[in-house]
Short mmCIF file of C-alpha atoms and ligand atoms in Angstrom, two decimals:
data_model
loop_
_atom_site.label_atom_id
_atom_site.label_comp_id
_atom_site.label_asym_id
_atom_site.label_seq_id
_atom_site.Cartn_x
_atom_site.Cartn_y
_atom_site.Cartn_z
CA GLU Z 21 0.36 -0.45 -0.07
CA MET Z 22 2.94 2.22 1.29
CA GLY Z 23 4.40 1.58 -2.63
CA GLY Z 24 7.52 0.83 -1.33
CA HIS Z 25 7.54 4.33 0.86
CA ALA Z 26 8.93 3.68 4.23
CA HIS Z 27 6.38 4.65 5.90
CA TYR Z 28 2.94 6.71 3.99
CA MET Z 29 3.67 10.03 5.16
CA LEU Z 30 7.25 9.59 2.73
CA LYS Z 31 5.10 8.61 0.34
CA GLU Z 32 2.13 11.30 0.27
CA ILE Z 33 4.91 14.12 0.77
CA ARG Z 34 6.34 12.67 -2.56
CA GLU Z 35 2.43 12.07 -4.58
CA GLN Z 36 2.99 16.10 -4.32
CA PRO Z 37 3.04 16.86 -7.23
CA ASP Z 38 0.03 14.71 -8.51
CA THR Z 39 -1.76 16.24 -6.25
CA VAL Z 40 -1.13 19.53 -7.72
CA LEU Z 41 -1.52 18.29 -10.47
CA ASN Z 42 -5.16 17.07 -9.99
CA ALA Z 43 -6.28 20.45 -8.29
CA CYS Z 44 -6.24 22.08 -11.06
CA ARG Z 45 -7.13 19.89 -13.28
CA GLY Z 46 -9.58 20.68 -15.35
CA ARG Z 47 -10.17 23.73 -13.29
CA LEU Z 48 -7.70 26.43 -15.47
CA VAL Z 49 -8.94 28.09 -18.12
CA ARG Z 50 -6.49 28.90 -20.96
CA GLU Z 51 -8.50 30.55 -23.00
CA GLU Z 52 -9.43 33.65 -20.35
CA GLY Z 53 -6.46 33.50 -18.17
CA SER Z 54 -8.38 32.81 -15.63
CA SER Z 55 -9.80 29.64 -13.13
CA ARG Z 56 -12.87 27.72 -13.78
CA LEU Z 57 -14.69 26.54 -10.07
CA GLY Z 58 -18.11 24.98 -10.87
CA GLY Z 59 -19.13 24.18 -7.27
CA LEU Z 60 -18.94 27.40 -5.86
CA ASN Z 61 -22.79 27.79 -7.34
CA MET Z 62 -21.79 30.97 -7.34
CA THR Z 63 -22.25 33.96 -10.52
CA ALA Z 64 -19.56 36.08 -11.63
CA ARG Z 65 -22.29 39.42 -10.22
CA GLN Z 66 -22.52 37.02 -7.63
CA LEU Z 67 -18.61 36.53 -6.70
CA ARG Z 68 -17.95 39.89 -7.92
CA ARG Z 69 -19.98 41.58 -5.32
CA VAL Z 70 -18.22 40.33 -2.78
CA ARG Z 71 -16.22 43.20 -0.36
CA ARG Z 72 -14.44 41.14 2.11
CA VAL Z 73 -13.52 36.83 1.83
CA VAL Z 74 -13.36 34.87 5.95
CA PHE Z 75 -11.57 31.93 5.83
CA ALA Z 76 -11.69 29.64 9.23
CA ALA Z 77 -10.08 26.83 9.34
CA CYS Z 78 -7.47 24.47 12.50
CA GLY Z 79 -3.80 23.65 12.35
CA THR Z 80 -2.73 23.25 8.47
CA SER Z 81 -5.34 24.16 7.03
CA TRP Z 82 -5.75 26.83 8.75
CA HIS Z 83 -1.58 27.94 7.45
CA ALA Z 84 -3.27 27.09 4.33
CA ALA Z 85 -5.32 29.58 4.46
CA LEU Z 86 -3.39 32.19 5.91
CA VAL Z 87 -1.65 31.07 2.50
CA GLY Z 88 -5.33 32.40 0.99
CA GLU Z 89 -4.72 35.28 2.60
CA TYR Z 90 -1.53 36.79 0.73
CA LEU Z 91 -2.32 35.08 -2.86
CA ILE Z 92 -6.05 36.90 -2.21
CA GLU Z 93 -4.67 40.13 -1.67
CA ARG Z 94 -2.03 40.07 -4.23
CA LEU Z 95 -4.49 39.07 -6.93
CA ALA Z 96 -8.25 40.32 -5.64
CA HIS Z 97 -7.32 43.11 -3.76
CA LEU Z 98 -9.62 41.86 -1.36
CA PRO Z 99 -9.44 42.21 2.33
CA VAL Z 100 -9.26 38.61 4.09
CA GLU Z 101 -9.36 37.72 7.52
CA VAL Z 102 -7.99 34.57 8.07
CA GLU Z 103 -9.06 32.88 11.51
CA TYR Z 104 -9.22 29.52 13.84
CA ALA Z 105 -12.71 27.50 13.87
CA SER Z 106 -12.52 27.10 17.47
CA GLU Z 107 -12.67 31.17 17.87
CA PHE Z 108 -14.46 32.08 15.43
CA ARG Z 109 -17.49 30.09 16.16
CA TYR Z 110 -17.84 31.87 19.62
CA ARG Z 111 -17.00 34.75 18.41
CA ASN Z 112 -19.72 37.71 17.12
CA ALA Z 113 -17.63 38.39 13.84
CA PRO Z 114 -18.82 41.48 11.58
CA LEU Z 115 -20.73 39.29 8.29
CA ASP Z 116 -23.12 40.74 5.94
CA ASP Z 117 -24.27 39.95 2.74
CA ARG Z 118 -20.88 41.29 1.11
CA THR Z 119 -18.63 39.10 2.49
CA LEU Z 120 -17.79 35.44 1.50
CA VAL Z 121 -16.65 33.05 4.53
CA PHE Z 122 -15.06 29.51 3.55
CA VAL Z 123 -13.96 26.94 5.71
CA LEU Z 124 -11.55 24.97 4.97
CA SER Z 125 -10.88 21.16 6.65
CA GLN Z 126 -9.14 18.37 4.62
CA SER Z 127 -11.69 15.70 6.85
CA GLY Z 128 -15.30 17.67 6.29
CA GLU Z 129 -15.24 16.48 9.98
CA THR Z 130 -12.88 18.95 12.24
CA ALA Z 131 -16.01 19.52 15.03
CA ASP Z 132 -14.64 23.00 15.72
CA THR Z 133 -14.31 23.83 11.74
CA LEU Z 134 -18.32 22.30 11.78
CA GLY Z 135 -19.36 24.11 14.37
CA ALA Z 136 -18.19 26.95 12.65
CA LEU Z 137 -20.20 26.89 9.38
CA ARG Z 138 -22.61 25.76 10.98
CA GLU Z 139 -22.37 29.50 12.81
CA ALA Z 140 -22.31 30.79 9.88
CA LYS Z 141 -25.19 29.29 7.81
CA ARG Z 142 -27.69 30.58 11.31
CA ARG Z 143 -26.58 34.00 10.79
CA GLY Z 144 -28.07 33.71 7.24
CA GLN Z 145 -24.80 33.33 5.81
CA PRO Z 146 -24.35 30.75 2.31
CA THR Z 147 -20.44 29.08 3.03
CA LEU Z 148 -18.26 27.47 0.71
CA ALA Z 149 -15.71 24.62 1.96
CA ILE Z 150 -12.79 23.55 0.00
CA VAL Z 151 -12.29 19.44 1.30
CA ASN Z 152 -10.44 17.14 0.65
CA THR Z 153 -12.72 14.43 1.84
CA VAL Z 154 -16.35 13.51 -0.55
CA GLY Z 155 -19.48 13.12 0.79
CA SER Z 156 -18.34 14.32 5.09
CA THR Z 157 -20.19 16.20 7.03
CA ILE Z 158 -18.52 19.98 6.11
CA ALA Z 159 -19.04 19.19 2.15
CA ARG Z 160 -22.74 18.08 2.59
CA GLU Z 161 -23.33 21.46 5.09
CA ALA Z 162 -22.18 24.01 2.47
CA ASP Z 163 -23.79 26.03 -0.02
CA GLY Z 164 -20.87 25.27 -2.15
CA GLY Z 165 -16.96 24.40 -2.03
CA VAL Z 166 -14.64 22.80 -3.92
CA TYR Z 167 -12.95 19.38 -3.57
CA LEU Z 168 -9.02 18.97 -3.60
CA HIS Z 169 -8.91 15.03 -5.54
CA ALA Z 170 -5.33 15.28 -3.63
CA GLY Z 171 -7.42 11.57 -2.16
CA LEU Z 172 -6.90 9.72 0.90
CA GLU Z 173 -4.40 11.41 3.18
CA VAL Z 174 -3.41 8.70 5.42
CA GLY Z 175 0.35 10.01 7.45
CA VAL Z 176 -1.36 12.37 11.14
CA ALA Z 177 0.57 15.04 9.99
CA SER Z 178 -1.06 16.74 7.46
CA THR Z 179 0.97 17.27 3.90
CA LYS Z 180 -0.61 17.06 0.54
CA ALA Z 181 -3.60 18.39 1.06
CA PHE Z 182 -1.69 21.30 2.15
CA SER Z 183 -0.69 21.46 -1.23
CA ALA Z 184 -3.78 21.07 -2.78
CA GLN Z 185 -5.50 23.53 -0.40
CA VAL Z 186 -2.77 25.85 -2.00
CA ALA Z 187 -3.69 24.88 -5.49
CA VAL Z 188 -7.18 25.74 -5.27
CA LEU Z 189 -6.68 28.38 -2.73
CA THR Z 190 -4.20 30.41 -5.68
CA LEU Z 191 -6.89 29.92 -8.31
CA LEU Z 192 -9.55 31.31 -6.24
CA ALA Z 193 -7.37 34.43 -6.32
CA LEU Z 194 -6.41 33.94 -9.69
CA HIS Z 195 -9.96 33.75 -10.15
CA LEU Z 196 -11.51 36.72 -7.47
CA GLY Z 197 -8.62 38.79 -9.78
CA ARG Z 198 -10.21 38.81 -13.18
CA LEU Z 199 -13.12 39.31 -11.44
CA ARG Z 200 -11.68 42.63 -10.66
CA GLY Z 201 -8.20 44.45 -11.42
CA LEU Z 202 -6.15 41.74 -12.36
CA SER Z 203 -5.36 42.09 -15.82
CA PHE Z 204 -5.21 38.98 -18.97
CA SER Z 205 -1.66 38.76 -19.44
CA GLU Z 206 -1.72 38.38 -15.60
CA GLY Z 207 -3.26 36.18 -15.54
CA THR Z 208 -1.78 34.04 -17.65
CA ALA Z 209 1.35 34.13 -16.38
CA VAL Z 210 -0.43 33.15 -12.88
CA LEU Z 211 -1.45 30.00 -14.27
CA LYS Z 212 1.58 29.25 -16.36
CA ALA Z 213 3.42 29.52 -13.02
CA LEU Z 214 1.01 26.91 -11.30
CA GLU Z 215 1.35 24.74 -14.77
CA ALA Z 216 5.01 24.92 -14.01
CA VAL Z 217 5.08 23.45 -10.04
CA PRO Z 218 4.27 19.72 -10.28
CA SER Z 219 7.86 19.41 -12.02
CA LEU Z 220 8.95 21.99 -9.66
CA ILE Z 221 8.23 20.28 -7.02
CA GLY Z 222 9.69 16.96 -7.87
CA GLU Z 223 13.15 18.95 -8.21
CA ALA Z 224 12.28 19.72 -4.83
CA LEU Z 225 11.42 16.37 -3.77
CA LYS Z 226 15.93 15.76 -5.28
CA ALA Z 227 17.56 17.64 -2.49
CA GLU Z 228 16.52 14.96 0.46
CA PRO Z 229 20.43 14.02 0.68
CA ALA Z 230 20.88 17.56 1.71
CA ILE Z 231 17.64 17.48 3.76
CA GLU Z 232 18.99 14.26 5.67
CA ALA Z 233 22.47 16.13 6.66
CA ALA Z 234 20.56 18.82 7.61
CA ALA Z 235 17.52 16.75 10.00
CA GLU Z 236 20.79 15.09 11.77
CA ARG Z 237 21.82 18.34 12.90
CA VAL Z 238 17.84 19.64 13.95
CA ALA Z 239 17.65 16.00 14.95
CA GLN Z 240 19.85 17.68 18.50
CA ALA Z 241 17.91 20.50 19.05
CA ARG Z 242 16.01 21.38 21.67
CA SER Z 243 14.02 23.63 20.71
CA VAL Z 244 13.63 25.67 16.58
CA LEU Z 245 12.81 28.46 15.35
CA TYR Z 246 10.98 28.81 12.02
CA LEU Z 247 11.44 31.84 10.40
CA GLY Z 248 9.15 33.32 6.81
CA ARG Z 249 7.99 36.97 6.00
CA ASP Z 250 5.79 37.92 3.28
CA ILE Z 251 3.94 34.90 1.80
CA HIS Z 252 6.57 32.83 3.32
CA PHE Z 253 5.12 33.42 6.88
CA PRO Z 254 2.70 30.56 6.43
CA VAL Z 255 4.83 27.66 5.21
CA ALA Z 256 6.98 28.84 8.86
CA LEU Z 257 5.00 27.95 10.19
CA GLU Z 258 3.66 24.68 8.93
CA GLY Z 259 7.26 23.75 9.20
CA ALA Z 260 7.07 23.81 12.73
CA LEU Z 261 4.07 22.36 13.19
CA LYS Z 262 5.63 19.15 10.89
CA LEU Z 263 8.60 19.12 13.34
CA LYS Z 264 6.57 19.34 16.49
CA GLU Z 265 4.46 16.86 15.71
CA ILE Z 266 6.23 13.97 14.81
CA SER Z 267 9.65 14.56 16.96
CA TYR Z 268 8.37 16.19 19.84
CA ILE Z 269 11.01 18.82 19.83
CA HIS Z 270 9.09 22.77 20.34
CA ALA Z 271 9.93 24.75 17.40
CA GLU Z 272 7.72 27.96 16.53
CA GLY Z 273 7.16 29.69 13.49
CA TYR Z 274 7.14 33.42 13.14
CA PRO Z 275 7.81 36.68 10.44
CA THR Z 276 10.64 36.55 10.06
CA ALA Z 277 11.42 40.29 11.35
CA GLU Z 278 9.46 39.86 14.56
CA MET Z 279 12.17 38.23 15.44
CA LYS Z 280 14.44 41.03 16.97
CA HIS Z 281 10.89 41.62 18.96
CA GLY Z 282 11.78 38.38 21.18
CA PRO Z 283 12.67 35.06 19.75
CA ILE Z 284 16.13 36.15 19.46
CA ALA Z 285 16.31 35.56 23.15
CA LEU Z 286 16.43 32.08 22.59
CA ILE Z 287 19.20 32.00 19.72
CA ASP Z 288 22.66 30.56 21.19
CA VAL Z 289 24.62 26.74 19.64
CA HIS Z 290 22.31 25.43 21.01
CA THR Z 291 19.12 26.30 19.22
CA PRO Z 292 18.89 26.14 15.29
CA SER Z 293 16.79 28.96 12.57
CA VAL Z 294 14.73 27.33 9.72
CA PHE Z 295 15.41 30.23 6.76
CA VAL Z 296 12.31 30.18 4.19
CA ALA Z 297 14.94 33.14 2.35
CA PRO Z 298 13.75 31.95 -1.56
CA ARG Z 299 14.60 35.23 -3.94
CA GLY Z 300 12.49 37.99 -3.49
CA PRO Z 301 11.95 42.08 -3.18
CA LEU Z 302 12.06 41.11 0.88
CA HIS Z 303 15.72 39.15 0.36
CA ALA Z 304 18.48 41.30 0.69
CA LYS Z 305 16.33 41.98 4.98
CA THR Z 306 16.63 37.88 5.30
CA LEU Z 307 19.89 38.13 4.86
CA SER Z 308 20.36 40.77 6.67
CA ASN Z 309 18.79 38.17 9.84
CA ILE Z 310 20.17 35.13 8.88
CA GLU Z 311 23.25 37.60 10.25
CA GLU Z 312 21.39 38.79 13.77
CA VAL Z 313 20.95 35.13 13.71
CA ARG Z 314 25.18 33.90 12.90
CA ALA Z 315 26.50 36.32 15.55
CA ARG Z 316 24.82 35.03 18.49
CA ARG Z 317 25.69 31.27 17.22
CA GLY Z 318 22.18 29.83 15.87
CA PRO Z 319 23.10 26.92 14.06
CA VAL Z 320 21.23 28.10 10.70
CA VAL Z 321 18.85 25.55 8.11
CA SER Z 322 18.55 28.28 4.81
CA VAL Z 323 15.13 26.65 2.19
CA GLY Z 324 15.99 28.97 -0.90
CA LEU Z 325 17.33 28.72 -4.61
CA ALA Z 326 20.85 26.10 -4.99
CA ASP Z 327 22.67 28.99 -6.44
CA ASP Z 328 22.70 31.71 -4.28
CA ASP Z 329 26.00 32.08 -2.76
CA GLU Z 330 24.97 34.60 -0.44
CA LEU Z 331 22.49 32.62 1.30
CA THR Z 332 24.76 29.48 1.03
CA ARG Z 333 27.99 31.54 2.92
CA LEU Z 334 25.43 33.02 5.65
CA SER Z 335 23.65 28.70 6.32
CA ASP Z 336 25.18 25.33 7.27
CA HIS Z 337 22.83 24.21 5.44
CA VAL Z 338 20.50 25.05 2.22
CA LEU Z 339 17.79 23.04 1.42
CA PRO Z 340 17.38 24.03 -2.48
CA ILE Z 341 14.20 24.30 -4.26
CA PRO Z 342 13.76 26.17 -7.56
CA ASP Z 343 13.42 29.52 -8.24
CA ALA Z 344 9.80 30.05 -9.27
CA PRO Z 345 7.58 32.79 -9.60
CA ASP Z 346 7.40 34.61 -6.33
CA VAL Z 347 2.39 33.37 -5.86
CA VAL Z 348 3.64 29.38 -6.14
CA GLN Z 349 7.05 29.81 -4.12
CA PRO Z 350 5.87 28.01 -1.19
CA LEU Z 351 4.50 24.47 -3.03
CA LEU Z 352 7.55 24.41 -3.18
CA ALA Z 353 9.39 25.75 -0.29
CA VAL Z 354 7.44 23.32 1.99
CA VAL Z 355 8.27 20.19 0.38
CA PRO Z 356 11.69 20.08 2.58
CA LEU Z 357 9.97 21.26 5.59
CA GLN Z 358 7.78 18.47 5.61
CA LEU Z 359 10.52 16.19 4.41
CA LEU Z 360 13.16 17.57 7.40
CA ALA Z 361 10.97 17.05 9.53
CA TYR Z 362 10.73 13.90 8.82
CA HIS Z 363 14.05 13.27 8.96
CA VAL Z 364 14.17 14.24 11.96
CA ALA Z 365 11.67 12.13 13.57
CA ARG Z 366 12.88 8.73 11.80
CA ILE Z 367 16.73 9.84 13.16
CA LYS Z 368 15.43 10.19 16.22
CA GLY Z 369 12.75 6.81 15.85
CA CYS Z 370 9.45 8.80 16.50
CA ASP Z 371 6.41 6.64 15.26
CA ILE Z 372 5.84 9.37 12.32
CA ASP Z 373 2.44 7.82 10.59
CA LYS Z 374 0.92 7.42 14.01
CA PRO Z 375 2.45 11.08 16.40
CA ARG Z 376 1.59 10.13 19.78
CA ASN Z 377 -1.04 12.25 21.58
CA LEU Z 378 -2.64 13.36 18.20
CA ALA Z 379 -5.91 11.95 15.64
CA LYS Z 380 -6.54 12.22 11.93
CA SER Z 381 -9.65 14.00 12.37
CA VAL Z 382 -10.57 16.02 15.18
CA THR Z 383 -14.25 15.30 16.32
CA VAL Z 384 -14.38 16.94 19.19
CA GLU Z 385 -13.92 20.99 20.39
C1 LIG N 410 -1.21 19.17 10.83
C2 LIG N 410 -2.12 18.11 11.19
C3 LIG N 410 -4.04 18.70 11.96
C4 LIG N 410 -5.65 19.62 10.99
C5 LIG N 410 -6.14 19.97 11.06
C6 LIG N 410 -7.38 20.54 10.24
O1 LIG N 410 -0.78 18.59 10.24
O2 LIG N 410 -3.53 17.41 11.23
O3 LIG N 410 -3.19 19.99 12.46
O4 LIG N 410 -4.49 19.76 9.89
O5 LIG N 410 -6.92 19.08 12.77
O6 LIG N 410 -7.51 18.58 10.01
P1 LIG N 410 -9.06 19.06 9.02
O7 LIG N 410 -8.05 19.73 7.82
O8 LIG N 410 -9.49 17.42 8.63
O9 LIG N 410 -9.80 20.59 9.58
#
């Protein structure tokens, strides 16, 4: 069943080129430089009226939603709020008829996410769901939505579902953008970038030997910082969650520049920092943050471009990813972080597919 892979988690990480392909299949509309998401059951006119988007989710799905916030802001210039489902359901969040509420869930059974959906419905809000499991409770109760088509995810630590969610959110951002200020050529550039992702993930997967070397060092740590900024901040959060879930090493994700507002106090020779640092407009700032960590003798692991000499000089380990337009970079940058967590857990002898205290779907509050 695991097709020669040592664990389901590894199999699911390596499946991600297909995951993205399947999430996009039949949904790219090249002649319009846009995407088609028929399951939303909403007309162009209805979608154009939307003034605000709310995402509610838990865990990894919440991280995917945060990537979605950056994407929708960038491509459609709409305000987005990302809520923990457990908070949203008991708050009195302002909603109106121009707010679009989405819940995101791999399993479609998470109690708090279902609670958030029901609360939004109770308030008369049309609700949409981005779900993997066909026919799940959330899928059935939502007014419309988008399936991930990621296939069964067995490993308790979610990997391919995250990639499928981010791919679908890219399609959603593109669609909302094309109803607003995003031009045909800008939309086409996003489509092309997305179409290239499966083979680029394939390249990122080839870096496993470098990742294993970094894992040997991270496995010695008691605590690890994950840092990323802009669209990579949620990727840093997701990398930290993967590590803590399966290796039981404490890890925290932060926006890179927040480091100096507290977490820098933790840095010493025993506390590695993992920087998500592909090239981009803020790269020089990230490099100077890395220098600050080095000055305190903190080990540095970076996810970045293989030909980035400055990053290589400043890092103890570089986990290489191929270059790509920044809207699709999270789909590449998350891969080495999943593998890093996997190899750390393997080195430590942890039960990777069934980490302690965790269940695949959390059906109690
Ligand atoms: C992380 C993980 C959990 C889930 C969370 C939401 O690896 O598995 O954090 O992401 O419990 O689950 P779904 O997406 O099924 O609602």
